[in-house]
Coordinates of C-alpha atoms in Angstrom, one line a residue:
Chain A
M67 CA -22.6 -22.1 -4.6
F68 CA -20.7 -24.4 -2.4
L69 CA -17.8 -23.8 -4.6
A70 CA -18.1 -20.1 -3.6
V71 CA -18.4 -20.9 0.2
G72 CA -15.4 -23.2 -0.3
I73 CA -13.4 -20.3 -1.8
F74 CA -14.5 -17.6 0.5
L75 CA -14.6 -19.5 3.8
P76 CA -10.7 -19.4 4.1
V77 CA -10.7 -15.5 3.4
I78 CA -13.3 -15.0 6.0
L79 CA -11.4 -17.0 8.7
F80 CA -8.2 -15.2 7.7
V81 CA -9.7 -11.7 7.8
F82 CA -11.4 -12.6 11.2
S83 CA -8.1 -14.1 12.6
I84 CA -6.1 -11.0 11.6
T85 CA -8.5 -8.4 12.8
L86 CA -8.6 -10.4 15.9
M87 CA -5.0 -9.1 16.8
V88 CA -6.3 -5.3 16.7
P89 CA -8.3 -5.5 20.0
L90 CA -5.8 -7.8 21.6
L91 CA -2.8 -5.4 21.0
Y92 CA -4.2 -2.0 21.2
R93 CA -3.5 0.3 24.3
T94 CA -5.2 3.6 23.3
F95 CA -7.9 4.5 20.6
N96 CA -5.2 6.1 18.4
D97 CA -3.6 2.6 18.3
T98 CA -6.9 1.0 17.2
T99 CA -7.2 3.4 14.2
F100 CA -3.4 2.8 13.1
I101 CA -3.2 -0.9 13.7
S102 CA -6.5 -1.6 12.0
M103 CA -5.4 0.7 9.2
F104 CA -2.3 -1.4 8.9
V105 CA -4.2 -4.7 9.0
T106 CA -6.6 -3.4 6.2
V107 CA -3.8 -2.4 4.0
L108 CA -2.1 -5.8 4.6
I109 CA -5.2 -7.9 3.9
T110 CA -6.1 -5.8 0.8
L111 CA -2.4 -6.2 -0.6
Y112 CA -2.5 -9.9 0.2
L113 CA -5.9 -10.5 -1.6
L114 CA -5.7 -8.1 -4.5
F115 CA -2.0 -7.9 -5.6
P116 CA -1.6 -11.8 -6.5
A117 CA -5.0 -11.8 -8.1
M118 CA -3.9 -8.9 -10.6
L119 CA -1.3 -11.4 -11.9
L120 CA -4.0 -14.0 -13.0
G121 CA -2.9 -15.5 -16.2
V122 CA 0.5 -13.9 -16.1
S123 CA 2.0 -16.0 -13.3
E124 CA 1.2 -19.0 -11.3
F125 CA 1.9 -16.7 -8.1
S126 CA -1.5 -15.5 -8.5
Y127 CA -3.0 -18.5 -7.0
V128 CA -1.7 -17.3 -3.6
S129 CA -5.0 -15.3 -3.6
P130 CA -8.4 -17.0 -3.5
L131 CA -9.7 -14.1 -5.5
S132 CA -7.9 -15.6 -8.5
L133 CA -10.1 -18.7 -8.0
A134 CA -13.1 -16.7 -7.7
V135 CA -12.4 -15.0 -10.9
E136 CA -11.8 -18.4 -12.5
M137 CA -15.1 -19.8 -11.1
Y138 CA -17.1 -16.9 -12.5
Q139 CA -15.5 -17.7 -15.8
G140 CA -16.8 -21.2 -15.5
K141 CA -13.4 -22.7 -15.4
P142 CA -12.9 -26.0 -13.4
L143 CA -11.2 -25.7 -9.9
A144 CA -7.8 -27.5 -9.6
L145 CA -7.3 -29.1 -6.3
R146 CA -3.6 -27.9 -6.2
S147 CA -4.4 -24.3 -6.8
Y148 CA -7.1 -24.4 -4.2
L149 CA -4.7 -25.7 -1.6
T150 CA -2.1 -23.0 -2.6
A151 CA -4.7 -20.4 -1.8
A152 CA -6.7 -21.8 1.1
L153 CA -3.9 -23.7 3.1
P154 CA -1.9 -20.7 4.1
M155 CA -5.0 -18.9 5.1
V156 CA -6.5 -21.5 7.3
L157 CA -2.9 -22.1 8.8
I158 CA -2.7 -18.4 9.6
F159 CA -6.2 -18.7 11.2
C160 CA -5.2 -21.5 13.3
L161 CA -2.1 -19.9 14.4
F162 CA -3.7 -16.4 15.3
V163 CA -6.6 -18.1 17.1
Y164 CA -4.1 -20.1 19.1
V165 CA -1.9 -17.0 19.8
G166 CA -5.0 -15.0 20.5
S167 CA -6.3 -17.5 23.1
R168 CA -3.0 -17.4 24.8
M169 CA -2.9 -13.6 24.9
L170 CA -6.3 -13.5 26.4
N171 CA -5.3 -12.6 30.1
E172 CA -6.2 -9.7 32.1
E173 CA -2.7 -8.5 32.8
F174 CA -1.7 -8.5 29.2
L175 CA -4.7 -6.9 28.0
T176 CA -4.8 -4.1 30.5
S177 CA -1.0 -3.2 30.8
Y178 CA 0.3 -0.3 28.8
R179 CA 3.8 -1.0 27.4
P180 CA 5.7 0.0 24.4
I181 CA 4.2 -1.8 21.3
V182 CA 7.5 -3.7 20.8
R183 CA 7.4 -5.0 24.4
K184 CA 3.7 -5.8 23.9
L185 CA 4.6 -8.0 20.9
A186 CA 7.4 -9.7 22.7
E187 CA 5.0 -10.5 25.6
A188 CA 2.6 -11.9 23.0
I189 CA 5.3 -14.3 21.7
Y190 CA 6.2 -15.3 25.4
L191 CA 2.6 -16.1 26.2
S192 CA 2.1 -18.2 23.2
M193 CA 5.0 -20.4 24.1
D194 CA 4.5 -23.5 26.2
R195 CA 6.9 -22.9 29.1
R196 CA 7.1 -26.4 30.0
R197 CA 8.5 -27.4 26.7
P198 CA 10.8 -24.6 25.9
A199 CA 12.8 -26.6 23.4
L200 CA 9.9 -27.2 21.1
S201 CA 8.4 -23.9 21.7
V202 CA 11.5 -22.1 20.6
A203 CA 11.9 -24.0 17.4
L204 CA 8.3 -23.4 16.6
V205 CA 8.3 -19.7 17.3
S206 CA 11.3 -19.4 14.9
L207 CA 9.4 -21.4 12.3
C208 CA 6.4 -19.4 12.5
L209 CA 8.2 -16.0 12.4
V210 CA 9.7 -16.8 9.0
P211 CA 6.7 -15.4 7.0
V212 CA 6.8 -12.4 9.2
V213 CA 10.5 -11.9 8.5
Y214 CA 9.9 -12.2 4.7
L215 CA 7.1 -9.6 5.0
A216 CA 9.1 -7.2 6.9
Q217 CA 12.0 -7.6 4.5
L218 CA 9.8 -7.0 1.6
G219 CA 8.5 -4.0 3.3
A220 CA 12.2 -2.7 3.9
L221 CA 12.9 -3.4 0.2
A222 CA 10.0 -1.3 -1.0
V223 CA 11.0 1.6 1.1
A224 CA 14.7 1.2 0.4
L225 CA 14.2 1.4 -3.2
N226 CA 13.3 5.0 -3.1
L227 CA 17.1 5.7 -1.9
P228 CA 20.0 6.0 -4.2
V229 CA 21.1 2.4 -5.2
R230 CA 24.2 2.0 -3.0
L231 CA 22.6 3.4 0.0
A232 CA 19.5 1.1 -0.6
M233 CA 21.7 -1.9 -1.0
G234 CA 23.5 -1.3 2.3
G235 CA 20.3 -0.5 4.0
I236 CA 18.5 -3.6 2.9
L237 CA 21.5 -5.7 3.8
I238 CA 21.5 -4.3 7.4
A239 CA 17.8 -4.4 7.9
S240 CA 17.3 -7.8 6.7
V241 CA 20.1 -9.1 9.1
V242 CA 18.7 -7.3 12.0
I243 CA 15.1 -8.6 11.3
E244 CA 16.2 -12.2 10.9
E245 CA 18.3 -12.1 14.2
V246 CA 15.4 -10.5 16.1
A247 CA 13.1 -13.4 14.9
K248 CA 15.7 -16.1 15.9
S249 CA 16.5 -14.7 19.4
V250 CA 13.3 -13.2 20.5
A251 CA 11.8 -16.5 22.1
I252 CA 15.1 -17.4 23.9
V253 CA 15.5 -13.7 25.2
M254 CA 11.9 -13.7 26.7
L255 CA 12.6 -17.1 28.3
L256 CA 15.8 -15.7 29.8
E257 CA 14.0 -12.5 30.9
H258 CA 11.3 -14.5 32.7
G259 CA 13.9 -16.8 34.3
N260 CA 12.5 -20.0 32.6
V261 CA 16.1 -20.7 31.2
K262 CA 19.2 -20.0 33.3
R263 CA 22.1 -22.4 32.5
W264 CA 24.5 -21.3 29.6
H265 CA 24.4 -24.8 28.0
R266 CA 20.6 -24.6 27.9
V267 CA 20.9 -21.4 25.9
V268 CA 23.2 -23.0 23.5
I269 CA 20.8 -25.9 22.8
L270 CA 17.8 -23.6 22.4
S271 CA 19.9 -21.4 20.0
L272 CA 20.6 -24.6 17.9
L273 CA 16.8 -25.5 18.0
S274 CA 15.9 -21.9 17.1
A275 CA 18.3 -21.9 14.2
T276 CA 17.1 -25.2 13.0
G277 CA 13.4 -24.1 13.2
F278 CA 14.2 -20.9 11.2
L279 CA 16.1 -22.6 8.6
L280 CA 13.3 -25.2 8.1
G281 CA 10.8 -22.4 7.7
E282 CA 13.0 -20.5 5.4
K283 CA 13.7 -23.4 3.2
A284 CA 10.0 -24.5 3.2
L285 CA 9.0 -21.1 2.2
L286 CA 11.6 -20.8 -0.5
F287 CA 10.6 -24.4 -1.7
V288 CA 6.9 -23.5 -1.9
S289 CA 7.5 -20.2 -3.7
I290 CA 9.9 -21.7 -6.2
R291 CA 7.3 -24.7 -6.8
A292 CA 4.8 -21.8 -7.4
T293 CA 6.9 -20.4 -10.2
S294 CA 7.4 -24.0 -11.4
Q295 CA 11.2 -24.2 -11.4
S296 CA 11.6 -27.4 -9.6
L297 CA 15.3 -27.7 -10.9
L298 CA 16.3 -24.6 -8.9
A299 CA 14.4 -26.0 -5.8
A300 CA 16.7 -29.0 -6.0
V301 CA 19.8 -26.7 -6.0
M302 CA 18.5 -24.5 -3.2
L303 CA 17.9 -27.6 -1.1
N304 CA 21.5 -28.9 -1.7
A305 CA 22.5 -30.8 1.3
G306 CA 26.1 -29.8 1.7
K307 CA 25.3 -26.2 1.8
L308 CA 22.5 -26.7 4.2
W309 CA 24.8 -27.6 7.0
I310 CA 26.8 -24.4 6.5
T311 CA 23.7 -22.2 6.7
L312 CA 22.4 -24.1 9.7
G313 CA 25.9 -23.5 11.4
A314 CA 25.9 -19.8 10.5
H315 CA 22.4 -19.3 11.7
F316 CA 23.4 -21.1 15.1
V317 CA 26.5 -19.0 15.5
F318 CA 24.7 -15.8 15.2
T319 CA 21.9 -16.8 17.4
V320 CA 24.0 -18.3 20.1
V321 CA 26.2 -15.2 20.2
I322 CA 23.1 -13.0 20.8
S323 CA 21.5 -15.2 23.4
L324 CA 24.7 -15.7 25.4
L325 CA 25.6 -12.1 25.4
T326 CA 22.0 -11.3 26.5
R327 CA 22.4 -14.0 29.4
W328 CA 25.6 -12.3 30.4
W329 CA 24.8 -8.7 30.1
G330 CA 21.1 -9.1 31.0
P331 CA 18.0 -8.5 28.9
K332 CA 18.2 -4.7 29.2
R333 CA 21.3 -4.8 27.0
Y334 CA 19.7 -7.0 24.4
P335 CA 19.8 -4.3 21.7
L336 CA 23.6 -4.3 22.2
A337 CA 23.8 -8.0 22.0
L338 CA 21.7 -7.9 18.9
G339 CA 24.0 -5.4 17.4
V340 CA 27.1 -7.7 17.9
G341 CA 25.2 -10.7 16.5
A342 CA 23.9 -8.9 13.4
S343 CA 27.3 -7.5 12.8
I344 CA 28.7 -10.8 12.6
H345 CA 25.9 -12.0 10.3
L346 CA 26.4 -8.9 8.2
L347 CA 30.1 -9.7 7.8
Y348 CA 29.1 -13.3 6.9
N349 CA 26.8 -12.2 4.2
L350 CA 29.2 -9.7 2.8
A351 CA 31.8 -12.5 2.7
I352 CA 29.3 -14.7 0.9
L353 CA 28.5 -12.0 -1.6
G354 CA 32.2 -11.6 -2.3
V355 CA 32.4 -8.1 -1.2
L356 CA 35.0 -8.8 1.6
G357 CA 38.1 -10.8 0.9
Chain B
M1263 CA -1.0 33.0 30.2
R1264 CA -3.9 31.2 28.4
F1265 CA -1.5 30.5 25.6
A1266 CA 0.8 28.7 27.8
A1267 CA -1.8 26.5 29.1
L1268 CA -3.0 25.6 25.6
W1269 CA 0.6 25.0 24.6
A1270 CA 1.0 22.7 27.5
L1271 CA -2.0 20.6 26.5
V1272 CA -0.6 20.3 22.9
R1273 CA 2.7 19.2 24.1
R1274 CA 0.8 16.5 26.3
E1275 CA -1.1 15.2 23.1
L1276 CA 2.2 15.0 21.1
R1277 CA 4.0 13.2 23.9
A1278 CA 1.2 10.7 24.1
L1279 CA 1.3 10.1 20.3
A1280 CA 5.1 9.8 20.4
R1281 CA 4.8 7.3 23.4
E1282 CA 2.2 5.1 21.4
R1283 CA 4.5 4.9 18.4
T1284 CA 1.9 3.4 16.4
I1285 CA 1.6 6.6 14.3
L1286 CA 4.6 5.3 12.6
I1287 CA 2.3 2.8 10.9
A1288 CA 0.4 5.6 9.4
F1289 CA 3.7 7.2 8.1
G1290 CA 4.8 3.8 6.9
I1291 CA 1.6 3.1 5.0
Q1292 CA 2.1 6.7 3.2
L1293 CA 5.6 5.8 2.2
F1294 CA 4.5 2.6 0.7
I1295 CA 1.8 4.1 -1.4
A1296 CA 4.4 6.6 -2.6
S1297 CA 7.0 3.9 -3.3
F1298 CA 4.5 1.9 -5.2
S1299 CA 3.0 5.0 -7.1
S1300 CA 5.7 4.4 -9.8
T1301 CA 4.6 0.9 -10.3
L1302 CA 0.9 2.1 -9.9
L1303 CA 1.6 4.8 -12.4
M1304 CA 2.9 2.3 -15.0
G1305 CA -0.2 -0.1 -14.4
L1306 CA -2.7 2.7 -14.6
I1307 CA -1.2 4.4 -17.6
S1308 CA -1.1 0.9 -19.5
I1309 CA -4.9 0.8 -18.9
Y1310 CA -5.9 4.2 -20.2
D1311 CA -2.9 5.1 -22.4
P1312 CA -1.3 1.9 -23.7
D1313 CA 0.7 3.9 -26.0
A1314 CA 3.1 4.8 -23.2
T1315 CA 4.1 1.3 -22.5
Q1316 CA 4.9 0.2 -26.1
L1317 CA 2.6 -2.7 -25.7
A1318 CA 1.5 -2.7 -29.5
A1319 CA 5.1 -2.6 -30.9
Q1320 CA 4.8 -6.3 -32.3
L1321 CA 1.2 -6.2 -33.5
R1322 CA 0.7 -6.4 -37.3
P1323 CA -2.9 -6.0 -37.8
R1324 CA -4.7 -6.9 -41.2
V1325 CA -6.6 -3.9 -42.3
A1326 CA -9.0 -3.6 -45.1
V1327 CA -9.1 -0.2 -46.9
V1328 CA -12.6 0.0 -48.2
G1329 CA -13.0 2.2 -51.3
E1330 CA -12.1 2.5 -55.0
Q1331 CA -8.6 2.0 -56.4
D1332 CA -7.6 5.7 -56.6
A1333 CA -4.9 8.0 -55.3
A1334 CA -6.5 8.5 -51.9
T1335 CA -6.7 4.7 -51.3
N1336 CA -3.1 4.1 -52.5
T1337 CA -1.8 6.9 -50.2
M1338 CA -3.7 5.3 -47.3
V1339 CA -2.2 1.9 -48.1
A1340 CA 1.3 3.1 -48.4
L1341 CA 1.0 4.9 -45.0
L1342 CA -0.4 1.7 -43.4
E1343 CA 2.4 -0.4 -44.7
A1344 CA 4.8 2.2 -43.4
H1345 CA 3.4 1.7 -40.0
Q1346 CA 3.6 -2.2 -39.6
A1347 CA 0.0 -2.8 -40.6
R1348 CA -0.9 -5.3 -43.4
P1349 CA -3.4 -3.4 -45.7
R1350 CA -5.6 -4.8 -48.6
V1351 CA -8.0 -2.8 -50.7
V1352 CA -11.6 -4.0 -50.7
E1353 CA -14.4 -3.0 -52.9
D1354 CA -17.2 -2.5 -50.4
E1355 CA -18.3 -3.0 -46.8
E1356 CA -20.1 -6.4 -47.4
E1357 CA -16.7 -8.0 -48.8
A1358 CA -14.8 -6.5 -45.6
Q1359 CA -17.5 -8.0 -43.3
A1360 CA -17.3 -11.3 -45.1
L1361 CA -13.5 -11.4 -44.7
Y1362 CA -13.7 -10.5 -41.0
E1363 CA -16.1 -13.2 -40.4
A1364 CA -13.7 -15.5 -42.2
G1365 CA -11.0 -14.5 -39.8
Q1366 CA -8.9 -12.8 -42.4
L1367 CA -9.2 -9.2 -41.1
D1368 CA -8.7 -7.3 -38.0
A1369 CA -10.1 -3.7 -38.9
A1370 CA -11.5 -1.8 -41.8
I1371 CA -11.0 1.8 -42.9
L1372 CA -13.9 3.3 -44.8
M1373 CA -12.3 5.8 -47.1
P1374 CA -13.9 9.1 -47.8
T1375 CA -16.0 8.8 -50.9
A1376 CA -15.2 10.9 -54.1
S1377 CA -17.9 13.4 -53.2
T1378 CA -16.5 14.2 -49.8
S1379 CA -12.7 13.5 -50.5
G1380 CA -10.7 16.3 -49.2
L1381 CA -7.9 15.8 -51.8
G1382 CA -8.2 18.7 -54.1
G1383 CA -11.5 19.7 -52.9
S1384 CA -12.3 22.0 -49.8
S1385 CA -14.9 20.1 -48.1
V1386 CA -14.0 18.0 -44.9
A1387 CA -13.0 14.5 -45.6
V1388 CA -14.6 11.8 -43.3
A1389 CA -12.9 8.4 -42.9
E1390 CA -14.4 5.8 -40.7
L1391 CA -12.5 3.2 -38.6
V1392 CA -14.3 -0.1 -38.0
L1393 CA -12.8 -2.1 -35.2
P1394 CA -13.9 -5.3 -33.4
S1395 CA -16.3 -5.1 -30.5
S1396 CA -13.7 -6.6 -28.1
Q1397 CA -12.5 -3.6 -26.1
T1398 CA -8.8 -4.8 -25.6
E1399 CA -8.4 -5.8 -29.2
A1400 CA -10.0 -2.5 -30.3
S1401 CA -7.8 -0.4 -28.2
L1402 CA -4.7 -2.2 -29.4
L1403 CA -5.7 -1.7 -33.0
R1404 CA -6.5 1.8 -32.4
L1405 CA -2.9 2.3 -31.1
V1406 CA -1.3 0.8 -34.1
L1407 CA -3.6 2.5 -36.7
R1408 CA -3.5 6.0 -35.1
K1409 CA -0.1 6.9 -36.5
P1410 CA -1.0 6.0 -40.2
L1411 CA -4.4 8.0 -39.8
R1412 CA -2.7 10.8 -38.5
D1413 CA -0.2 10.7 -41.3
Y1414 CA -3.1 10.6 -43.7
E1415 CA -4.6 13.7 -42.2
N1416 CA -1.3 15.5 -42.8
V1417 CA -1.3 14.3 -46.5
L1418 CA -4.9 15.9 -46.7
R1419 CA -3.8 19.0 -44.9
E1420 CA -0.8 19.4 -47.1
A1421 CA -3.0 19.0 -50.1
N1422 CA -5.1 21.8 -48.8
G1423 CA -2.2 24.0 -48.2
I1424 CA -2.0 23.7 -44.3
E1425 CA 1.3 23.1 -42.6
L1426 CA 0.6 21.6 -39.2
R1427 CA 2.1 18.6 -37.7
Y1428 CA 0.9 18.1 -34.2
Q1429 CA 2.4 14.5 -33.8
D1430 CA 5.7 15.9 -33.9
L1431 CA 5.4 17.0 -30.2
E1432 CA 7.7 15.1 -28.0
G1433 CA 8.1 14.4 -24.2
V1434 CA 6.4 12.4 -21.6
P1435 CA 2.7 11.5 -22.5
P1436 CA 0.3 14.0 -21.1
T1437 CA -1.4 11.3 -19.1
T1438 CA 1.6 11.0 -16.9
Y1439 CA 1.4 14.5 -16.0
E1440 CA -2.4 14.2 -15.5
F1441 CA -1.8 11.2 -13.0
Q1442 CA 0.7 13.2 -11.0
Y1443 CA -1.1 16.4 -10.6
A1444 CA -4.8 15.0 -10.6
A1445 CA -4.2 11.9 -8.4
L1446 CA -0.8 11.6 -6.9
V1447 CA -0.3 15.2 -5.5
P1448 CA -3.7 15.6 -4.0
L1449 CA -3.8 12.1 -2.6
L1450 CA -0.4 12.5 -0.9
L1451 CA -1.2 15.9 0.4
F1452 CA -4.6 15.4 1.7
F1453 CA -4.0 11.9 3.2
P1454 CA -2.4 13.3 6.4
A1455 CA -5.4 15.7 6.7
F1456 CA -7.8 12.7 6.6
V1457 CA -5.8 11.0 9.3
T1458 CA -6.0 14.0 11.5
G1459 CA -9.7 13.7 11.8
G1460 CA -9.4 10.1 12.9
M1461 CA -6.8 11.2 15.7
V1462 CA -9.0 14.0 16.9
I1463 CA -12.0 11.6 17.3
D1464 CA -9.7 9.0 19.1
T1465 CA -8.3 11.4 21.7
V1466 CA -11.4 13.1 22.3
S1467 CA -13.7 9.9 22.7
E1468 CA -11.0 8.2 24.7
E1469 CA -11.0 11.1 27.3
M1470 CA -14.8 10.9 27.4
V1471 CA -14.9 7.0 27.7
N1472 CA -12.2 6.9 30.4
R1473 CA -13.8 9.8 32.2
T1474 CA -10.6 11.8 32.2
L1475 CA -12.2 14.7 30.4
E1476 CA -13.9 15.8 33.5
T1477 CA -10.6 15.9 35.5
L1478 CA -9.0 17.8 32.7
W1479 CA -11.8 20.2 32.5
S1480 CA -11.6 20.9 36.4
T1481 CA -8.2 22.6 35.8
P1482 CA -8.3 26.2 34.9
V1483 CA -8.6 25.6 31.0
S1484 CA -11.9 25.7 29.1
L1485 CA -13.4 22.9 27.2
N1486 CA -12.8 24.7 24.0
A1487 CA -9.2 25.0 24.9
I1488 CA -9.0 21.2 25.4
L1489 CA -10.6 20.7 22.0
L1490 CA -8.4 23.4 20.5
A1491 CA -5.3 21.8 21.9
K1492 CA -6.2 18.2 20.6
M1493 CA -6.9 19.7 17.1
T1494 CA -3.7 21.6 17.0
A1495 CA -1.6 18.6 18.0
A1496 CA -3.1 16.6 15.3
L1497 CA -2.8 19.2 12.8
L1498 CA 0.8 19.9 13.6
V1499 CA 1.5 16.2 12.9
S1500 CA -0.4 16.3 9.5
A1501 CA 1.1 19.7 8.5
G1502 CA 4.5 18.3 9.0
Q1503 CA 3.7 15.4 6.9
S1504 CA 2.3 17.5 4.2
L1505 CA 5.3 19.7 4.1
L1506 CA 7.5 16.6 3.9
W1507 CA 5.6 15.3 1.0
M1508 CA 5.8 18.7 -0.8
G1509 CA 9.6 18.5 -0.3
L1510 CA 9.9 14.9 -1.4
L1511 CA 7.5 15.5 -4.4
T1512 CA 9.6 18.5 -5.5
A1513 CA 12.9 16.5 -5.1
N1514 CA 11.4 13.6 -7.3
G1515 CA 10.8 16.3 -10.1
I1516 CA 7.2 17.0 -9.5
Q1517 CA 7.2 20.7 -9.0
I1518 CA 4.6 22.3 -6.9
A1519 CA 4.0 25.6 -8.6
R1520 CA 2.7 27.7 -5.7
P1521 CA 3.6 25.9 -2.5
V1522 CA 2.6 28.5 -0.1
A1523 CA -0.9 28.8 -1.6
V1524 CA -1.2 25.0 -1.8
F1525 CA -0.1 24.5 1.7
A1526 CA -2.5 27.0 3.1
L1527 CA -5.4 25.4 1.1
I1528 CA -4.5 22.0 2.7
A1529 CA -4.1 23.4 6.1
M1530 CA -7.6 24.9 5.7
G1531 CA -8.8 21.5 4.6
G1532 CA -7.1 19.9 7.6
V1533 CA -8.6 22.6 10.0
T1534 CA -12.1 21.8 8.6
V1535 CA -11.8 18.0 8.8
A1536 CA -10.4 18.2 12.4
Q1537 CA -13.4 20.4 13.5
V1538 CA -15.9 18.1 11.8
A1539 CA -14.2 15.2 13.6
A1540 CA -14.4 17.1 17.0
L1541 CA -18.1 17.7 16.4
L1542 CA -18.8 14.1 15.5
S1543 CA -17.1 12.8 18.6
L1544 CA -18.9 15.2 20.8
V1545 CA -22.3 14.2 19.2
F1546 CA -21.8 10.4 19.3
R1547 CA -19.5 10.1 22.3
D1548 CA -18.0 6.8 21.6
R1549 CA -15.3 5.9 19.2
E1550 CA -17.0 3.3 17.0
R1551 CA -19.9 5.5 16.0
S1552 CA -18.0 8.7 15.5
Q1553 CA -15.2 6.9 13.4
F1554 CA -17.9 5.2 11.3
V1555 CA -19.7 8.4 10.5
Y1556 CA -16.5 10.2 9.9
A1557 CA -15.2 7.6 7.5
L1558 CA -18.6 7.8 5.6
F1559 CA -18.2 11.8 5.6
I1560 CA -14.6 11.5 4.2
L1561 CA -15.7 9.1 1.7
L1562 CA -18.6 11.1 0.5
V1563 CA -16.8 14.5 0.5
A1564 CA -13.7 13.1 -1.3
S1565 CA -15.5 11.3 -4.0
G1566 CA -18.3 13.9 -4.4
S1567 CA -15.6 16.8 -4.5
Y1568 CA -14.7 15.5 -8.0
L1569 CA -18.1 16.8 -9.2
V1570 CA -17.6 20.4 -8.0
D1571 CA -15.3 22.6 -9.8
A1572 CA -14.1 24.5 -6.7
S1573 CA -13.3 21.5 -4.6
P1574 CA -10.1 21.5 -2.6
V1575 CA -8.9 18.3 -4.4
I1576 CA -9.2 20.0 -7.8
L1577 CA -8.1 23.3 -6.5
V1578 CA -4.8 21.8 -5.2
S1579 CA -4.1 20.3 -8.8
R1580 CA -4.9 23.7 -10.4
L1581 CA -2.7 25.6 -7.8
A1582 CA 0.1 23.1 -8.1
T1583 CA 0.1 23.5 -11.9
S1584 CA 0.0 27.3 -11.6
D1585 CA -3.4 27.7 -13.3
P1586 CA -3.8 31.5 -13.6
T1587 CA -7.6 31.4 -12.9
V1588 CA -7.2 30.4 -9.4
G1589 CA -5.3 32.1 -6.5
W1590 CA -5.6 33.1 -3.0
G1591 CA -9.4 33.7 -3.3
A1592 CA -10.0 30.0 -3.3
V1593 CA -7.8 29.5 -0.1
L1594 CA -9.8 32.4 1.6
I1595 CA -13.1 30.7 0.8
Y1596 CA -12.1 27.5 2.6
G1597 CA -10.4 29.7 5.4
G1598 CA -13.8 31.2 5.9
L1599 CA -15.4 27.8 5.9
A1600 CA -13.1 26.6 8.5
L1601 CA -13.6 29.8 10.7
G1602 CA -17.3 29.5 10.5
L1603 CA -17.2 25.8 11.5
G1604 CA -14.9 27.0 14.2
L1605 CA -17.4 29.5 15.7
V1606 CA -20.3 26.9 15.5
L1607 CA -18.0 24.4 17.3
R1608 CA -17.3 27.0 19.9
R1609 CA -20.9 27.5 20.5
V1610 CA -22.1 24.0 20.6
S1611 CA -19.3 22.2 22.5
R1612 CA -20.5 23.0 26.0
P1613 CA -24.2 22.2 25.4
L1614 CA -23.3 19.0 23.5
I1615 CA -21.1 17.9 26.6
A1616 CA -23.6 19.0 29.1
G1617 CA -26.2 16.8 27.3
S1618 CA -24.6 13.7 28.7

C-alpha cells in the first residue's frame, strides 16, 4: 500500500507539473488542444515505452511502471532502481513548478505572441536577472534533456527519409537544436538589456558552454550506467578530450552571442546560422568526412 | 456575393491557425505514429503471429508421440525429427503425463487410433496436440510443431490420393497485410478527421467565450455561414492531411485500391464529425464540457464501429483492398447521413444560440 503510493507519487507529481505548462503557455483554445495532445503523448511514451522493456534492459527502470509491475509480482524493490525512476520525475516536478511560478505574471499570460517567442520569454522569466552568470549556466544545464528529446524526435522523423538525406538532416538539426539551447539565455539577456558589454557576453558564453557540457556528460554518464557499461563511461569522461569539447562548445556559443550583440536580436537567426555552420563543420571534421 | 463572404471567413480561420503554429504539433504526432508504425508492426505481429519474427528458430521441444509402434507413428517421428523437434514414442497418455510432470517432456501428440486412422482408410484422422497451459510456452511450441503436423497432413492426403500443398505458399505473412489495411490505413486516414472536430469546438467556443461571435454575427453573414466557414476551414486542413497520407502510404508500397471512393468516404466522415462537434459546442457553450463529450463520442463511435459491418472504419479497409461487394453506395449512405445532420444543424443553430 505504502509502496504503491511511493511508486505512484512521483508519477502524479510529474504529470501534474507537465500539464501545468499547458494553461501557462496557451493563447487560444486550439493551442490548448494541440499542446495537451503533445503533453499526453509525451507522458504516455515516457511511462509506457521503457516499461515495455522490463526484463530485457535495465533501461526499463526509467519508468515507475516497471517498478509497479515488479511490485505486483511480489519482487523486492531495490533502492537504486527506485531512485532511477523517481528522481528524474521529482526533479522535473521541482523545475516545472519553479518555472511555472516565475511565469505566473499577468503580462506573460495575457500576451499573444508566436509560440517560440513565448517559450523564450518563459526562459527569460525563469532566470534570476541579478545573477545572470549562474542563471545562464543553469538554463543551459536544464535544457540538455530537452535537447536530447528534440534530437530523438528529429531522428524518428528523419529515419523515414533515404539514408544519405537522413544523415545530413540529423546532423544539421541536432547542431541547430544544441546551439539554440546554449545561446537562448544569453540572447534573451541581451535583448532585455541586462547584458551590454562584449566581454560579459564572452564570460556568459563560457559559463553556458560549461553548463551544457556538464549536463550532457551527466546525462551520458547516467544513461551509460543504466546500460551497465561503466568502462565506456570512463572513456567518455576522458579528461583530455573534455577540454577540447568545452572549447568547441564555447567557440560556437560565443560566435552566436557576439554576432547577436553586434547585429541586434532581430538578426538572431542569422547569427545562429553562422554559429551552427561552424559547429557543423567541426562535427564533420570529427567524423572524418572533411579533410 | 455570399460565397465571397464565406470564403473570407474561411481564410480568416486558416490564417489564425497558421498564426498559432501549434497545429504543427498535431502533424508532428501523426508523423511520429507513422514513423514508429514499422516498429509497432513488428511488436504487434510478434504478439499475435510470432512466426513472422523467427522467434522459435532455436527451440528444440521434446515431444511424445502417443500411440502404438506402427507406420503412422514412425512417419510422425520422422517428420518431427526433420523439423528440429526431439520426439519419443510413448505407449499411452498416463506415461506421457508422468514424463511431463518429471520435466522430461514439453508436449504430446495423441496419434489417431487404428480405427480412425486415415492411412489407407477413408475416414477423417484426428490427431490431438497436448500443450502446457502456459500461454507463451504453448504458442512457441505450436509454432515449431505446426510444420511437422502440416507435413503429416500432406502424408495423409497423399495416401488418400489428394495433391494439395497449401504450406508451399510464399510471401509476407497475411497478418502484415491485415495490420496495414485493418489498422494502419484507417487510423492514419481518420486521425485528421478526429482532430477536425476538436478544432471546430475550439474556434466556436472561443468566439462564444470571448463574446466575439456577436460582433461577427452583426456583419452581413448569417450564423450558419459562420459555422459553415469554421467547419470548412478545419475540413480543408484535414482533407489535406488525408490526401498527404494517402500519397505517403502509396509511396511506401501500401496501395489504396480506390483512392477517390476512400477519400470521399473519409471526407463524409469528417463532415459528420465536424457537424457533431459544432452541435456540441452550441449546446454546451464552453470548451471543457464540449471537448469532453466530443472525446467520449469519438471513443464510443470509433470502438463501437468495429461491431457494425458497415462502419466507416471497416468500409475504408474494404474499399482500400478493392472488396467487390462495397462501392459508392456505402459512400452515398454516409453522404446522406452528413447531409441530414447538416440540415438539423441549420435548423437548430439559431434557437440554440438564442437560448443563451
